[in-house]
Amino acid sequence: MSRARNTIGTWIGWTFFADLASGLSLTFGYMFSRPVTMQYPDKEKWLPYSRYRGHHFLKRDEEGEIKCVACELCARICPCYCIEVIPYEDEKGNRRPAKFEIDTARCLFCGLCEDACPADAIALGQQYEFSSFSSRDLVIGRDDLLAKPGKAATGGGVVSARLNTKKDVLVETNERQGYNWWRNIRRR
Amino acid sequence: MELIVALGLIVFKVALLIAILLLLPLPLTWVERKIAGHIQQRMGPMRVGWHGLLQPVADGIKLLTKEDHIPAEADRFLFKLAPILALAPPFVVFVAIPFGETVSVLNAEITLYVSNMNVALLFVFAVIGLEVYGVIFGGWAANSKYAVLGSLRTCAQMISYEIPMGFAVIGVVMLAQSMSLLEIVRAQADVWNIVYQPIGFFVFFVAGLAEAQRIPFDLAEAEGDLGAGFHTEYSGIRFAFFMISEYVIMLLVSVLAVILFFGGWNGVLIPLPPLLWFLLKVAFFVYLFMWFRFTFPRYRYDQLMAIGWKVLLPLSMANIIITGIIFS
C-alpha cells in the first residue's frame, strides 16, 4: 500500500517536475555559496604546512658560520646523486664546504639529506616557486642555498600576497591551522 | 520632408538594433561564464579587468586574429555562406519585435518598434526557421563526420520542435484575437497570458530551449559526444558568427516568452518604466536559460524526439482545444 502510494507520489512529483526543481534549487544555492577557488598568483598564496618539503636551504650557527661540515653524507645518501660537496679547511681549522651544489632539476625532494646530516645543516624549506626556463639555473650553489628562506614556524595558511619569485620571500602567517581545502564545500 | 524624417528614423532604429544585438553577446558571454563559475563554486573570469569584465573583449580580439581555417575537402562556398545564414535570420526577426509602446524624445513620440506587422508572430516563426539552414549547411560543408552528425540532429530537432512551438502560441493568438505582437501585449494589460496558458507556456519554453539549442537540448553541438557539433571545423570570426547567432536566438526566445506569456512591458505592483519592466523580464529569462544550462544534463537523441512528438505535440493540441472551449 505504502509502496503504491510512493509510486503515485513519485508520479505526481514527475508531473510537476519535482526532480528538475530540486536540481535547480541545488544549483541556485551553490551559486550564492563561497567559491573554493584560491586566486593563487593574483591575490592569495598558499604557505605550505611546516612538514612540506620544498626548496633546500643551508643553516648558519650562532656566529653566522655555515653549519655544514662537508662530511658528504648527504651526497652519499642522495638517491639521485644530485648533491655535490667539495670540502676545504677554513682559517679556524674547521672543515667547511668549498662547493655545495644541489641540482634541483634532478632532486626528488625525499628529505633524506636532511635526515642524514649530522650537523643539522641542510633542510628542506617551504619555498615551491622556483621553476625556470633553463635547467642550468636549477643548479643551486652554496651561497644561494644559504640565502634561501627557512621554514616558517607556523603551519600553512592562505595569505594575501603577490607572486614574487625574484625576491624569494615567503610570507609569514598567523594562521595556525593549515589551509582546510574542504571548508567551503557545502555538504548536504 | 516628413517622409525623409520617418525613413531616417527607421534607418536609425534598425542601426541601433543591429548595434545592440551585435554587442550584447559580449556581456552575455561574461555573465554566462560568471554564472557557470559560481554555480560550480568557481569564480569564472577574474584576471582581465575588474572581475574579468574585459574578458569578452579579449575573446573578441582572439577570435578576430585567429587563423580563418577552411578544411581541405570542404565545400568552400557553403562553408563561407553558412555563418551568414545562421547570423542573419535572428537579426531580421527583431524587426517585428516591439520593445514598448512609445517614448517621447524632443516633443516627438517615437515608437519602440521598427514595424508593427499584423502577422508579426507568423513572420517571427517563418524567419527563425531559416536559421537552421545555416546550421545544416555549416555541418554539411565542413566535410567532417562530427559536423554532419550535428547537422542531422539539428534537422530532426527543428522539425520536432517548430511544430509544438507553433501550436503553443495559437492559444495566445486566440486570446488576443490578433497576430500582431503589439496587440498581444495590449491584450495582456490586465492579466498576463501565463495565467490562462500555463500549458502553452510550458510547451513554448521547452520548445524554445530546443530552438535556441541550449542545454538540455543542445544536441547539435553536444560537446561531449560530437566535438563541437556543426561548428567543429569553424574557427575565428566564422565561429564567432555562430556564437553570436546562438546568443541572439537565446535573447529572442526570452523576448518572445515575455511578450507572449508574461505581459510584455505591462508591470505589476511596482510602477517602473515599461521598457525597464520589459528588460527585467527578459533578463530573468536569459538568466533562466543559463541556470538551466549548468543544472541539467543533455537529453539523449531518442528522448528528445520522444519528448517532442509524444509529449509536447499532444500537450499543445490539448491546449488549443481547451482554450477554444473555454474562451469561445
Short mmCIF file of C-alpha atoms in Angstrom, two decimals, chain A residues 17 20 23-25 27-28 30-31 33-37 39 41-43 184-186, chain B residues 34-35 38-44 46-47 51 202 287-288 291-292 294-296 299:
data_model
loop_
_atom_site.label_atom_id
_atom_site.label_comp_id
_atom_site.label_asym_id
_atom_site.label_seq_id
_atom_site.Cartn_x
_atom_site.Cartn_y
_atom_site.Cartn_z
CA PHE A 17 8.91 18.45 -12.23
CA LEU A 20 14.10 19.22 -12.01
CA GLY A 23 18.19 20.22 -9.11
CA LEU A 24 17.60 23.87 -9.89
CA SER A 25 17.32 24.82 -6.24
CA THR A 27 22.50 24.86 -8.20
CA PHE A 28 20.87 28.11 -7.12
CA TYR A 30 25.62 26.77 -4.94
CA MET A 31 25.57 29.96 -6.93
CA SER A 33 27.92 29.94 -1.81
CA ARG A 34 31.56 30.90 -1.46
CA PRO A 35 33.80 29.79 -4.30
CA VAL A 36 36.54 27.38 -3.35
CA THR A 37 38.94 28.91 -5.82
CA GLN A 39 43.35 33.04 -6.53
CA PRO A 41 49.19 34.19 -8.28
CA ASP A 42 46.98 37.26 -8.12
CA LYS A 43 45.69 37.64 -4.62
CA ASN A 184 33.99 25.91 1.64
CA ILE A 185 32.48 22.80 0.16
CA ARG A 186 28.83 22.54 1.03
CA LYS B 34 30.35 34.08 -14.25
CA ILE B 35 27.12 32.19 -13.59
CA HIS B 38 29.62 30.45 -9.33
CA ILE B 39 27.26 27.53 -9.82
CA GLN B 40 30.31 25.27 -9.86
CA GLN B 41 31.85 27.14 -6.90
CA ARG B 42 34.49 28.69 -9.09
CA MET B 43 34.93 32.36 -9.76
CA GLY B 44 34.79 32.49 -13.53
CA MET B 46 38.83 37.16 -12.87
CA ARG B 47 42.04 38.36 -14.48
CA HIS B 51 36.31 40.69 -12.11
CA PHE B 202 5.45 25.21 -20.77
CA TYR B 287 19.28 34.00 -16.52
CA LEU B 288 16.88 31.07 -16.53
CA TRP B 291 20.79 28.49 -14.93
CA PHE B 292 19.27 25.55 -16.82
CA PHE B 294 24.54 24.48 -15.74
CA THR B 295 21.98 22.35 -13.94
CA PHE B 296 20.63 19.81 -16.37
CA TYR B 299 18.86 14.68 -23.28
#
